[in-house]
């Protein structure tokens, strides 16, 4: 299990240090974990003038999985766009051919009051959003701004999906639905599109329906994206796995993640065709709290659990990490971002230690 560790900027190094403590527990138990560090983002720029240094990309390509903190910082805001920290992130995703982005929206009962929705609507919420990451209107050609014969300016983009792009992400979706259903039975997958208006979406629906034939135990449904946006806040528990394209997934995954209320709790995974993955918290580098022992490391630790599940197929380790996080919350331990008024708050380091202690117990 070779893991590239890319702490990045801001709170990145602090939260990654907590996840590494957790990895060391399993290393101590004899898991063959090999960790190697490299700079990315602003740290990459500082080290070698490039937000994705060549050595960092090479290390990521040679590893089985990548654990990333976050990138970005005010001091880099005046750099030309190609040298900005965020470019390191976009380039590493591309360099690793990561086409499937997984974002769970899971509400811990202890944090139910953090959601803006009523507890009876969100309690027990456990959704996985699978977003295609490399196609769609974000990458389709042609695009640009042109001048029409009438002399008026027009902006335009092109929505495209090839059959192979849809097939490969659909397979990931059905396999995740099966994994989540476990031994118990039927998985559920809802494919979200805009097939009533867009040809690309009509084709998406056709291909997903074909792929579904290979997964008879997964129940497939289709939903228009406008309805899905509404259903996510009306009755979000009806969903299990949501499969969708790049632009719809961009919007719906942000909406779904906010159902749980706390950005410091949200992990993510981006996978390639052989389940190699890049794992990172959904939040940014939080420069406002960097270096103050205030950041919540749980999103990063939960990203590690996803790594164990999706890249290494170590379901038992994934569950031990997730159970430890749950126990820590049950004990009433909170970093500032998830603490209710009047609750004691602990720092980044203490939260990492608490999760390690909960794994051992
Ligand atoms: P942010 O996610 O960094 O912070 C938003 C707010 O949430 C801040 O108040 C921050 O303190 C808080 N927050 C974030 N993570 C937290 C955690 N783990 N624990 C406690 N509080 C947390 O978003 P932003 O402020 O818009 O961006 C800051 C920098 O991060 C920018 O340079 C941006 O480009 C970058 N960014 C990077 C990523 C990434 O690396 N994937 C994602 C988003 C933004």
Short mmCIF file of C-alpha atoms in Angstrom, two decimals, residues 39-54 56 76 79-85 87-88 91:
data_model
loop_
_atom_site.label_atom_id
_atom_site.label_comp_id
_atom_site.label_asym_id
_atom_site.label_seq_id
_atom_site.Cartn_x
_atom_site.Cartn_y
_atom_site.Cartn_z
CA UNK A 39 4.76 19.35 -1.91
CA UNK A 40 1.78 20.59 -3.93
CA UNK A 41 -0.02 23.91 -4.41
CA UNK A 42 1.63 26.92 -2.81
CA UNK A 43 4.11 24.60 -1.09
CA UNK A 44 5.04 23.21 -4.53
CA UNK A 45 5.49 26.72 -5.87
CA UNK A 46 7.68 27.66 -2.90
CA UNK A 47 9.77 24.52 -3.29
CA UNK A 48 10.32 24.58 -7.05
CA UNK A 49 8.33 27.34 -8.73
CA UNK A 50 5.52 25.00 -9.84
CA UNK A 51 2.23 24.19 -8.02
CA UNK A 52 2.62 20.61 -9.26
CA UNK A 53 6.35 19.83 -9.25
CA UNK A 54 7.38 17.03 -11.62
CA UNK A 56 5.21 15.21 -7.00
CA UNK A 76 -0.30 33.34 -3.90
CA UNK A 79 0.58 34.96 -9.17
CA UNK A 80 -0.34 34.36 -12.82
CA UNK A 81 -3.15 31.80 -13.11
CA UNK A 82 -0.87 28.96 -14.31
CA UNK A 83 1.22 29.22 -11.13
CA UNK A 84 -1.67 29.45 -8.64
CA UNK A 85 -1.98 26.62 -6.09
CA UNK A 87 -3.70 24.65 -10.79
CA UNK A 88 -1.70 21.98 -8.95
CA UNK A 91 -3.32 19.15 -13.01
#
